[in-house]
Each structure stands twice: as C-alpha cells, then as structure tokens.
Tab-separated table of C-alpha atoms and ligand atoms in Angstrom:
chain	number	residue	atom	x	y	z
A	1	MET	CA	95.530	70.217	178.888
A	2	PHE	CA	98.767	70.088	176.735
A	3	GLU	CA	97.966	70.536	173.171
A	4	GLU	CA	100.778	69.276	171.231
A	5	PRO	CA	100.490	65.453	170.586
A	6	VAL	CA	104.154	64.753	170.423
A	7	PHE	CA	106.655	66.313	172.945
A	8	GLU	CA	109.841	65.712	174.835
A	9	ILE	CA	110.768	65.069	178.383
A	10	GLU	CA	113.990	64.312	180.418
A	11	GLY	CA	114.310	62.166	183.541
A	12	ARG	CA	116.737	59.977	185.350
A	13	SER	CA	115.066	56.741	184.194
A	14	PHE	CA	112.403	55.437	181.876
A	15	GLU	CA	109.853	55.094	184.663
A	16	GLU	CA	110.487	58.713	185.639
A	17	CYS	CA	109.847	59.907	182.111
A	18	GLN	CA	106.664	57.911	181.824
A	19	ALA	CA	105.314	59.455	184.961
A	20	LYS	CA	106.375	62.973	183.827
A	21	ALA	CA	104.726	62.386	180.479
A	22	ILE	CA	101.510	61.407	182.259
A	23	MET	CA	101.720	64.479	184.479
A	24	ARG	CA	102.204	66.682	181.597
A	25	GLY	CA	99.963	65.107	178.905
A	26	GLY	CA	97.345	63.197	180.815
A	27	PRO	CA	96.521	59.677	181.164
A	28	ARG	CA	96.653	59.047	177.258
A	29	ALA	CA	100.281	60.167	177.174
A	30	THR	CA	102.862	57.511	176.430
A	31	VAL	CA	106.549	57.276	175.903
A	32	LEU	CA	107.397	56.381	172.341
A	33	ARG	CA	111.240	56.494	172.365
A	34	THR	CA	113.852	56.799	174.852
A	35	ASP	CA	117.610	57.942	174.414
A	36	VAL	CA	120.248	57.882	177.055
A	37	ILE	CA	122.463	60.912	176.866
A	38	LYS	CA	125.447	62.447	178.847
A	39	VAL	CA	125.024	66.015	179.954
A	40	PRO	CA	127.654	68.122	181.730
A	41	VAL	CA	126.987	68.615	185.495
A	42	PHE	CA	127.000	71.990	187.095
A	43	LEU	CA	130.082	74.035	186.635
A	44	GLY	CA	131.513	71.477	184.118
A	45	LEU	CA	132.543	69.202	186.855
A	46	GLY	CA	132.201	65.891	184.952
A	47	ARG	CA	129.271	64.418	183.073
A	48	ARG	CA	126.087	62.534	184.121
A	49	GLU	CA	123.539	60.301	182.016
A	50	ILE	CA	119.943	61.354	181.778
A	51	VAL	CA	117.120	59.789	179.854
A	52	LYS	CA	115.608	61.962	177.104
A	53	ALA	CA	111.975	60.725	175.975
A	54	LYS	CA	109.795	61.422	173.051
A	55	CYS	CA	106.199	61.306	174.210
A	56	TYR	CA	102.829	60.969	172.582
A	57	ILE	CA	99.324	61.797	173.617
A	58	ALA	CA	96.938	59.322	172.100
A	59	PRO	CA	93.710	60.883	170.813
A	60	PRO	CA	90.534	60.717	172.982
A	61	PRO	CA	88.322	57.950	172.595
A	62	LEU	CA	85.714	58.497	169.867
A	63	THR	CA	82.396	59.834	170.947
A	64	ARG	CA	81.160	60.417	167.430
A	65	PRO	CA	81.675	58.416	164.127
A	66	LEU	CA	85.199	59.106	163.001
A	67	ASN	CA	85.623	61.044	159.824
A	68	MET	CA	88.308	58.822	158.384
A	69	GLU	CA	89.537	61.406	155.852
A	70	GLU	CA	90.032	64.070	158.481
A	71	GLU	CA	91.606	61.535	160.838
A	72	ARG	CA	93.973	60.405	158.142
A	73	LYS	CA	94.956	63.929	157.184
A	74	LYS	CA	95.658	64.821	160.936
A	75	ILE	CA	97.846	61.714	161.247
A	76	LEU	CA	99.811	62.366	157.926
A	77	GLN	CA	100.196	65.952	158.994
A	78	THR	CA	101.568	65.260	162.492
A	79	ALA	CA	103.980	62.692	160.765
A	80	SER	CA	105.222	65.171	158.248
A	81	GLU	CA	105.982	67.736	161.097
A	82	ILE	CA	107.753	65.237	163.096
A	83	THR	CA	109.972	64.421	160.005
A	84	LYS	CA	110.614	68.002	159.500
A	85	LYS	CA	111.845	68.531	162.974
A	86	ASP	CA	113.643	65.217	163.276
A	87	PRO	CA	114.294	63.296	160.010
A	88	GLN	CA	115.550	60.300	161.909
A	89	ILE	CA	112.493	59.759	163.893
A	90	THR	CA	111.361	56.734	162.111
A	91	GLU	CA	110.144	54.849	165.245
A	92	ILE	CA	107.628	57.409	165.950
A	93	LEU	CA	106.263	57.181	162.226
A	94	ASP	CA	105.913	53.483	162.815
A	95	LYS	CA	104.025	54.000	166.089
A	96	ILE	CA	101.762	56.560	164.060
A	97	GLN	CA	101.466	53.966	161.331
A	98	GLU	CA	100.254	51.436	164.126
A	99	ILE	CA	97.747	53.929	165.356
A	100	ASN	CA	96.606	54.581	161.947
A	101	ILE	CA	95.944	50.738	161.269
A	102	LYS	CA	94.218	50.465	164.566
A	103	ILE	CA	91.906	53.318	163.660
A	104	ASP	CA	91.257	51.496	160.416
A	105	THR	CA	90.233	48.194	161.832
A	106	THR	CA	88.216	49.399	164.550
A	107	GLN	CA	86.289	51.757	162.117
A	108	LYS	CA	85.327	49.045	159.786
A	109	PRO	CA	81.668	48.913	160.443
A	110	GLU	CA	81.491	52.710	159.964
A	111	ALA	CA	83.159	52.420	156.638
A	112	ALA	CA	79.827	52.390	154.602
A	113	SER	CA	79.130	55.927	155.903
A	114	PHE	CA	82.659	57.250	155.022
A	115	ASP	CA	83.272	57.745	151.111
A	116	HIS	CA	86.823	58.630	150.262
A	117	PRO	CA	86.893	60.484	146.772
A	118	ASN	CA	88.737	57.629	145.343
A	119	ILE	CA	86.060	55.225	146.428
A	120	GLU	CA	83.249	57.600	145.203
A	121	SER	CA	85.080	57.737	141.667
A	122	ILE	CA	85.131	53.851	141.469
A	123	ALA	CA	81.489	53.679	142.289
A	124	GLU	CA	80.985	56.133	139.418
A	125	LEU	CA	83.147	54.057	137.218
A	126	LEU	CA	80.957	50.980	137.939
A	127	GLU	CA	77.922	52.934	136.956
A	128	THR	CA	79.386	54.109	133.725
A	129	ASN	CA	80.086	50.356	132.921
A	130	ASP	CA	76.458	49.678	133.305
A	131	PHE	CA	76.895	47.227	136.271
A	132	LEU	CA	73.551	46.813	138.015
A	133	PRO	CA	72.975	48.428	141.361
A	134	ALA	CA	73.113	45.323	143.543
A	135	PHE	CA	76.251	44.291	141.991
A	136	ARG	CA	77.757	47.713	142.398
A	137	LYS	CA	76.885	47.744	145.918
A	138	LYS	CA	78.531	44.389	146.566
A	139	ILE	CA	81.774	45.349	145.006
A	140	MET	CA	81.925	48.634	146.808
A	141	GLU	CA	81.184	46.997	150.168
A	142	ARG	CA	84.075	44.637	149.505
A	143	LEU	CA	86.479	47.335	148.286
A	144	LYS	CA	85.862	49.330	151.381
A	145	GLY	CA	86.234	46.366	153.672
A	146	ALA	CA	89.432	45.108	151.992
A	147	LEU	CA	91.575	48.342	152.009
A	148	SER	CA	93.174	50.335	154.732
A	149	ILE	CA	92.967	53.916	154.762
A	150	ASP	CA	96.362	54.539	153.480
A	151	LYS	CA	95.530	52.359	150.359
A	152	LEU	CA	92.614	54.503	149.527
A	153	GLU	CA	94.753	57.148	148.449
A	154	ASP	CA	96.231	54.767	145.780
A	155	ARG	CA	93.797	55.145	143.041
A	156	HIS	CA	95.570	52.561	140.776
A	157	GLU	CA	95.504	49.857	143.568
A	158	LEU	CA	91.785	50.643	144.235
A	159	GLU	CA	91.058	49.986	140.467
A	160	GLN	CA	93.013	46.863	140.281
A	161	ARG	CA	91.310	45.579	143.516
A	162	ALA	CA	87.915	46.469	142.031
A	163	LEU	CA	88.768	44.606	138.834
A	164	GLU	CA	89.909	41.603	140.860
A	165	PHE	CA	86.699	41.418	142.911
A	166	ILE	CA	84.706	41.918	139.509
A	167	GLY	CA	86.508	39.026	137.870
A	168	GLU	CA	86.019	36.893	140.853
A	169	THR	CA	82.277	36.951	140.323
A	170	ILE	CA	82.875	35.695	136.682
A	171	LYS	CA	82.401	31.987	136.226
A	172	ILE	CA	83.924	30.343	133.205
A	173	TYR	CA	82.471	27.219	131.531
A	174	ASP	CA	84.507	24.180	131.635
A	175	HIS	CA	85.513	23.477	128.111
A	176	GLU	CA	87.784	20.686	129.145
A	177	LYS	CA	84.916	18.473	130.842
A	178	PRO	CA	84.971	15.265	128.831
A	179	ARG	CA	81.637	15.047	126.748
A	180	LYS	CA	80.124	12.145	124.989
A	181	LEU	CA	80.009	12.390	121.339
A	182	PRO	CA	78.085	13.466	119.432
A	183	ARG	CA	77.682	16.615	121.508
A	184	ILE	CA	74.402	18.508	120.798
A	185	ILE	CA	74.933	22.201	121.386
A	186	VAL	CA	71.968	24.435	121.249
A	187	LEU	CA	71.900	28.226	121.272
A	188	ILE	CA	68.775	30.079	122.496
A	189	GLY	CA	68.300	33.803	123.053
A	190	PRO	CA	66.523	37.051	122.119
A	191	THR	CA	66.434	37.696	118.308
A	192	GLY	CA	69.353	39.696	116.808
A	193	VAL	CA	71.924	38.849	119.380
A	194	GLY	CA	74.026	36.845	116.888
A	195	LYS	CA	72.825	33.182	117.544
A	196	THR	CA	73.027	32.154	113.869
A	197	THR	CA	76.388	34.043	113.289
A	198	THR	CA	77.848	32.227	116.541
A	199	ILE	CA	76.684	28.772	115.206
A	200	ALA	CA	78.636	29.358	112.097
A	201	LYS	CA	81.802	30.643	114.070
A	202	LEU	CA	81.509	27.480	116.367
A	203	ALA	CA	81.366	25.239	113.453
A	204	THR	CA	84.482	26.900	111.750
A	205	LYS	CA	86.248	26.681	115.234
A	206	PHE	CA	85.498	23.035	115.638
A	207	ILE	CA	86.783	22.390	112.176
A	208	MET	CA	89.825	24.614	112.131
A	209	GLU	CA	90.859	24.451	115.709
A	210	ASP	CA	89.803	21.241	117.131
A	211	GLY	CA	90.341	18.994	114.138
A	212	PHE	CA	86.947	17.733	113.451
A	213	THR	CA	86.059	16.956	109.870
A	214	PRO	CA	83.433	19.226	108.288
A	215	ASP	CA	81.161	16.269	107.278
A	216	ARG	CA	80.929	15.349	111.065
A	217	ILE	CA	79.795	18.911	112.110
A	218	SER	CA	76.055	19.236	111.450
A	219	LEU	CA	74.194	22.200	111.517
A	220	ILE	CA	70.429	22.422	112.102
A	221	THR	CA	68.083	25.248	112.322
A	222	THR	CA	64.797	25.264	113.888
A	223	ASP	CA	64.055	28.799	112.935
A	224	HIS	CA	61.338	28.341	110.505
A	225	TYR	CA	59.892	31.785	111.179
A	226	ARG	CA	62.510	33.714	109.160
A	227	LEU	CA	63.580	31.895	105.854
A	228	ALA	CA	66.475	34.348	105.748
A	229	ALA	CA	67.784	32.921	108.868
A	230	SER	CA	67.496	29.387	107.579
A	231	GLN	CA	69.189	30.422	104.210
A	232	GLN	CA	71.965	32.188	106.047
A	233	LEU	CA	73.017	29.094	108.010
A	234	GLU	CA	72.526	26.823	104.916
A	235	LYS	CA	74.988	29.037	103.122
A	236	TYR	CA	77.583	28.647	105.915
A	237	ALA	CA	77.075	24.935	106.048
A	238	ASP	CA	77.685	24.989	102.159
A	239	ILE	CA	81.008	26.921	102.460
A	240	LEU	CA	82.095	24.481	105.288
A	241	GLY	CA	80.913	21.377	103.420
A	242	SER	CA	78.878	20.353	106.542
A	243	PRO	CA	75.368	18.750	106.591
A	244	PHE	CA	72.550	21.055	107.023
A	245	ALA	CA	68.894	20.400	107.910
A	246	ALA	CA	65.898	22.768	108.616
A	247	PRO	CA	63.134	20.595	110.247
A	248	SER	CA	59.910	22.374	110.388
A	249	SER	CA	58.397	20.230	113.294
A	250	THR	CA	59.413	18.610	116.616
A	251	ASP	CA	58.630	15.217	114.798
A	252	GLU	CA	61.177	16.319	112.009
A	253	LEU	CA	63.686	17.405	114.220
A	254	LYS	CA	63.357	14.163	116.185
A	255	LYS	CA	64.089	12.204	112.876
A	256	GLU	CA	66.933	14.635	111.801
A	257	LEU	CA	68.577	14.063	115.251
A	258	SER	CA	68.476	10.469	115.280
A	259	LEU	CA	70.002	10.387	111.713
A	260	GLN	CA	72.661	12.805	112.708
A	261	ARG	CA	73.614	11.016	115.756
A	262	GLU	CA	74.912	8.214	113.647
A	263	THR	CA	77.220	10.324	111.521
A	264	ALA	CA	78.018	13.502	113.430
A	265	ASP	CA	80.461	14.326	116.177
A	266	ILE	CA	79.034	17.731	116.803
A	267	ILE	CA	75.352	18.826	116.223
A	268	LEU	CA	74.870	22.642	116.251
A	269	VAL	CA	71.204	23.697	116.784
A	270	ASP	CA	70.235	27.150	115.944
A	271	THR	CA	66.783	28.340	117.269
A	272	MET	CA	64.257	30.993	116.333
A	273	GLY	CA	64.873	34.447	117.416
A	274	ARG	CA	61.771	35.844	118.879
A	275	SER	CA	60.920	37.886	121.977
A	276	PRO	CA	61.367	35.797	124.833
A	277	ARG	CA	57.935	37.197	125.956
A	278	ASP	CA	56.196	35.326	123.078
A	279	SER	CA	54.858	32.331	124.938
A	280	VAL	CA	54.121	30.366	121.566
A	281	VAL	CA	57.738	30.617	120.709
A	282	LEU	CA	58.981	29.654	124.073
A	283	GLY	CA	56.724	26.686	124.149
A	284	GLU	CA	58.160	25.452	120.773
A	285	ILE	CA	61.773	25.945	122.071
A	286	LEU	CA	60.842	23.968	125.274
A	287	GLU	CA	59.350	21.083	122.992
A	288	MET	CA	62.424	21.225	120.663
A	289	LEU	CA	64.749	20.979	123.712
A	290	LYS	CA	62.934	17.876	124.957
A	291	VAL	CA	63.636	16.375	121.554
A	292	CYS	CA	67.294	17.295	121.805
A	293	GLY	CA	67.610	15.332	125.231
A	294	SER	CA	68.977	16.146	128.462
A	295	GLY	CA	72.380	15.738	127.287
A	296	ALA	CA	72.074	18.760	125.019
A	297	GLU	CA	74.319	21.607	126.002
A	298	LEU	CA	72.337	24.695	126.085
A	299	HIS	CA	73.746	27.998	125.745
A	300	LEU	CA	71.857	31.335	126.319
A	301	THR	CA	73.257	33.969	123.811
A	302	LEU	CA	73.195	37.557	125.104
A	303	ALA	CA	74.690	40.588	123.281
A	304	ALA	CA	76.915	42.796	125.329
A	305	SER	CA	75.517	45.732	123.631
A	306	THR	CA	72.070	45.247	125.019
A	307	LYS	CA	71.150	47.500	127.929
A	308	ALA	CA	71.289	46.120	131.441
A	309	ALA	CA	67.334	46.116	131.988
A	310	ASP	CA	66.762	43.986	128.643
A	311	ILE	CA	69.595	41.602	129.707
A	312	ILE	CA	67.916	40.928	133.011
A	313	ASP	CA	64.886	40.445	131.294
A	314	ALA	CA	66.226	37.890	128.912
A	315	THR	CA	67.970	35.859	131.548
A	316	ALA	CA	64.765	35.669	133.522
A	317	GLN	CA	62.524	34.781	130.434
A	318	PHE	CA	64.914	32.006	129.332
A	319	GLU	CA	65.468	30.620	132.920
A	320	PRO	CA	63.066	27.859	132.560
A	321	PHE	CA	65.088	26.252	129.947
A	322	ARG	CA	67.791	25.688	132.448
A	323	TYR	CA	70.494	26.762	130.192
A	324	GLU	CA	73.902	25.792	131.168
A	325	SER	CA	76.001	28.915	130.303
A	326	VAL	CA	75.879	32.038	128.435
A	327	ILE	CA	77.707	33.303	125.256
A	328	VAL	CA	78.164	36.895	125.231
A	329	THR	CA	78.312	38.338	121.762
A	330	LYS	CA	79.075	41.851	120.310
A	331	LEU	CA	81.650	42.754	122.859
A	332	ASP	CA	83.440	44.786	120.058
A	333	GLU	CA	80.301	46.938	120.134
A	334	THR	CA	80.576	48.028	123.698
A	335	THR	CA	83.092	49.038	126.449
A	336	ARG	CA	80.333	48.685	128.992
A	337	ALA	CA	79.969	44.982	129.707
A	338	GLY	CA	78.843	45.508	133.309
A	339	ASN	CA	75.474	44.648	132.216
A	340	VAL	CA	76.168	40.995	131.419
A	341	ILE	CA	78.711	40.695	134.223
A	342	SER	CA	76.107	41.702	136.685
A	343	ALA	CA	73.526	39.434	135.009
A	344	LEU	CA	75.706	36.409	135.018
A	345	ALA	CA	76.468	36.972	138.644
A	346	GLU	CA	72.742	37.479	139.585
A	347	ARG	CA	71.925	34.206	137.865
A	348	GLY	CA	74.965	32.346	138.981
A	349	LYS	CA	75.700	31.306	135.281
A	350	SER	CA	79.056	30.736	133.604
A	351	VAL	CA	80.300	32.280	130.358
A	352	SER	CA	81.428	29.840	127.625
A	353	TYR	CA	82.269	32.009	124.549
A	354	ILE	CA	82.734	35.757	123.769
A	355	THR	CA	82.371	37.064	120.357
A	356	ASP	CA	83.639	40.307	119.039
A	357	GLY	CA	82.922	40.860	115.414
A	358	GLN	CA	80.400	40.583	112.738
A	359	GLU	CA	82.556	38.177	110.447
A	360	SER	CA	81.895	34.532	110.843
A	361	THR	CA	85.522	33.553	111.110
A	362	PRO	CA	86.722	31.905	114.184
A	363	HIS	CA	88.957	34.826	115.235
A	364	THR	CA	86.031	36.777	116.439
A	365	MET	CA	85.158	33.906	118.895
A	366	HIS	CA	86.913	33.142	121.978
A	367	LYS	CA	86.579	30.686	124.805
A	368	ALA	CA	85.624	32.894	127.588
A	369	ASN	CA	88.154	34.374	129.716
A	370	VAL	CA	87.787	36.538	132.832
A	371	ILE	CA	90.497	38.845	131.601
A	372	ARG	CA	88.938	39.506	128.152
A	373	LEU	CA	85.766	40.619	129.974
A	374	LEU	CA	87.683	42.953	132.404
A	375	ILE	CA	89.885	44.580	129.813
A	376	ASN	CA	86.982	45.805	128.042
A	377	LEU	CA	85.664	47.985	130.899
A	378	GLU	CA	85.667	51.599	130.443
A	379	GLY	CA	87.767	53.886	132.460
A	380	PHE	CA	89.749	51.400	134.385
A	381	ASP	CA	93.635	51.712	134.160
A	382	VAL	CA	93.912	47.891	133.711
A	383	ASP	CA	97.311	46.263	134.876
A	384	ARG	CA	97.078	43.234	132.516
A	385	ARG	CA	99.993	41.359	133.924
A	386	ARG	CA	98.717	41.611	137.488
A	387	LEU	CA	95.407	40.455	136.406
A	388	GLU	CA	96.811	37.484	134.340
A	389	GLU	CA	98.606	36.289	137.559
A	390	TYR	CA	95.591	36.866	139.962
A	391	PHE	CA	93.240	34.857	137.519
A	392	ASP	CA	95.981	32.322	136.231
A	393	ASN	CA	95.559	33.779	132.751
A	394	GLY	CA	91.785	33.897	132.967
A	395	ARG	CA	91.271	30.095	132.946
A	396	PRO	CA	88.499	28.859	135.269
A	397	GLY	CA	89.773	28.400	138.757
B	401	GDP	N1	79.632	43.633	115.971
B	401	GDP	C1	79.233	42.211	115.964
B	401	GDP	N2	78.038	41.894	115.400
B	401	GDP	C2	77.803	40.667	115.456
B	401	GDP	C3	78.334	39.737	116.347
B	401	GDP	N3	77.756	38.460	116.163
B	401	GDP	C4	76.681	38.673	115.337
B	401	GDP	N4	76.544	39.872	115.001
B	401	GDP	C5	75.630	40.728	114.049
B	401	GDP	O1	74.386	40.715	114.591
B	401	GDP	C6	73.368	40.587	113.457
B	401	GDP	C7	72.471	39.612	113.997
B	401	GDP	O2	72.888	38.353	113.946
B	401	GDP	P1	72.172	36.947	113.815
B	401	GDP	O3	73.231	35.807	113.908
B	401	GDP	O4	71.388	36.968	112.678
B	401	GDP	O5	71.594	36.975	115.184
B	401	GDP	P2	70.208	36.169	115.666
B	401	GDP	O6	68.905	36.657	115.427
B	401	GDP	O7	70.409	35.783	117.096
B	401	GDP	O8	70.463	34.809	114.791
B	401	GDP	C8	74.139	40.304	112.356
B	401	GDP	O9	74.197	41.626	111.732
B	401	GDP	C9	75.478	39.708	112.772
B	401	GDP	O10	76.444	40.196	111.865
B	401	GDP	C10	79.531	40.158	117.066
B	401	GDP	O11	80.314	39.609	117.828
B	401	GDP	N5	79.839	41.499	116.779
B	402	MG	MG1	69.120	33.697	113.631
C-alpha cells in the first residue's frame, strides 16, 4: 500500500486522475486539487494540456479509540510538510482542517478518556481553587465538549472558557426587585463569619449610598449569647445615629418589630453566631424568623476563607431556614473562592453581597457581581474585558 498520504498524479481529465489516484492509493484516496497545465509534446512539436492532481489518502476507519493528541500531531506534521514543499497549497490545508474538525466531532463521546495536557492543568487549577469535585467534573466536561482540538492548544482561550463556564453557574441576587417598606433583612450563619460586621456595613451603605436617613435604619440583635456582639452593634448604631434594640426573647422581638415597622424603612436583624449543629440555637433562630414574618429577606452569611467541607456543612445545616441568598464575606482573605462558588451552585442559591475587608465601611462591601468572584480565582490569566462583555458587566442576567 502506498504510504505517503499526499501525492501527485497526472492524467488527461479529472476523472482519469481520480481513477489513477484510487489505483495508486486505494479506495480512500481522493483528488484534493487539480491544475490544468500545458506540456510540450514529443520532439517539441507543439504543446498539449494535461491535468495535474494533488491527491490525499484518508486514514483508515478507527478500530480503536482515537488518541486525539497523536492524531492532531500527525495532521499538523503532514500540514507543515506540505507547506514546506509547496507554500501555496492552502486548499490542501483547508481540507486537512476539515478532516481535523470531522475527527473532533466524531470523537466527542471519547473526549472524557482523552486528556490534553492543557485540560489536565485546568483541572488542577480548579482543584487549587478549592472547587468541589462534582463541580470540577461538570466544568471539565463542558470544557472538553465545547472546544475543538486546535483550541485545546490555546491555553489562554481554555482558561477564559473555564471562567465563563464557572461564571455561568453563579446566580446574582436581584437587588432591583421592588420591595415593600419596611424591609426586614436578617443575617444568619455560622459564628465568626462576619454577620455583625456586615450588618454595620449594610446600614452604612443604605445611608451613604441609597439615601436612607439614619433614624429610619433600625439595627436589632438577637444574639444575647455574647454581650460583646450586642455591644459591638450598639456601638455602630450609636455612630450612625440609628435606633438599636437587643430583645432577649421572641416576645420582646415581636414587640420591637411592631414598633419599628411604624418608623423604619429598613430593619437589619443580626443573629447569634453558634455552631449550626447546635439544635437549641437553630430552634431559636427558627422561632425568631417566624416572628420576622414571611416577608423577611433571609441571607446566609458564609466566609470565603472557610474550607470547602465546612461551607457545604453550613449550607446544609441552614437549609431548613429557606434562606434566599448568600453573602460571601472575607474574600480579601483568600484567592480560592471555588468553595463558595461550588456550594452556591450545589444549593442553587444566589449571592447578594460580597465583603472584602475588616473595616465596617461600605467600601468593603459590594453588591454581588460575577466578575468580582471570578477575578479572585488563583492562577487564571483573567481577560477582564472579555469577561465583562460576556457577563454584561457582571449584572444578573
Ligand atoms: N478580612 C475580613 N474580615 C472580616 C470581614 N468581615 C468580618 N470580618 C472579621 O471577622 C471577625 C468576625 O466578625 P463578626 O462580625 O463578629 O462575625 P459574626 O460572629 O458572624 O457576627 C471580625 O474580626 C471581623 O472584623 C471581611 O470581609 N474581611
Ligand atoms: Mg455577631
């Protein structure tokens, strides 16, 4: 059998060349390109026309799973050899490209068994960023299915696509949704994640950025377990000039709320920070939420610096409270926000705010934005402009 996949042949017509190609190269041989040229006849007595054909033998049908990387290398090598021989032979390259694409589409089901080094290193990046295994698997499957083999070579493109796929899993809380006043915003979550600090930031934000007057932003803490926590919030309320209350029972809370409903536009409720495993505390929170009413906006607060397993634990423990959205705190303390991003995706929850600093000033609190979460990821060469276009500046879409 003829070894060289590309060869030349001459004949009197295209059909003759095609027939000769098959005779020489077997049934998979095909004419890629023909040129009509004039050649001198015997003894130089005039010229006659002949057809010169470039032919190609397609590879045999697969009897084993295709090693994509090997095939790609073979194709590229053939292509570069041809270009060396004949720099104008772009049509052949186009054909080869076509074959390349065909191999790629037919091989999609096999893609999982093939790992290009770039694919492997993206998988490692996801692991480094603390994404949960199930989430990593989903992203990698999408990535392998979405890109043709020539794109796999393009590491930058691969990273951008991975970021886009990760970003697509992030749901953003609808801050624009019209809400009846007074709004009751309740923060729940494990201890130490930053609930009290975030309540203070929220209050400041509503006053400084949204034009609410301090006397109409009411701060309530139900954390009567820790005096310091209550004092901490009282101090903020004092600084802001906002009303503050620390009811010590659900009855007191009920009274306080009915009072505040008359005078406040926004009521921010801080809760006790205890282990979510503590059933007494969970029971108390549940009672308290009943008192706040079904219109209360419930946000689970999670610190990005918490390890993935604990985040999953917290989202599961607080699930019975039917929280609406998640506030991600301490993003300044980690570059590995894969933990929260995967936990949110797993629970199907949206993110409402992101905080990234200890100070209780509003510049360390932001309305959640897809890009803000993505640019924090470690090791990705983020093309910020492309991401902004893709996610419409990170707004909910
Ligand atoms: N680095 C950083 N620290 C924060 C952030 N938010 C809160 N903290 C700190 O986390 C610690 C616990 O905060 P606190 O509000 O008392 O948490 P709580 O127990 O959930 O109420 C405090 O030292 C805060 O200053 C944040 O966005 N970034
Ligand atoms: Mg607290």
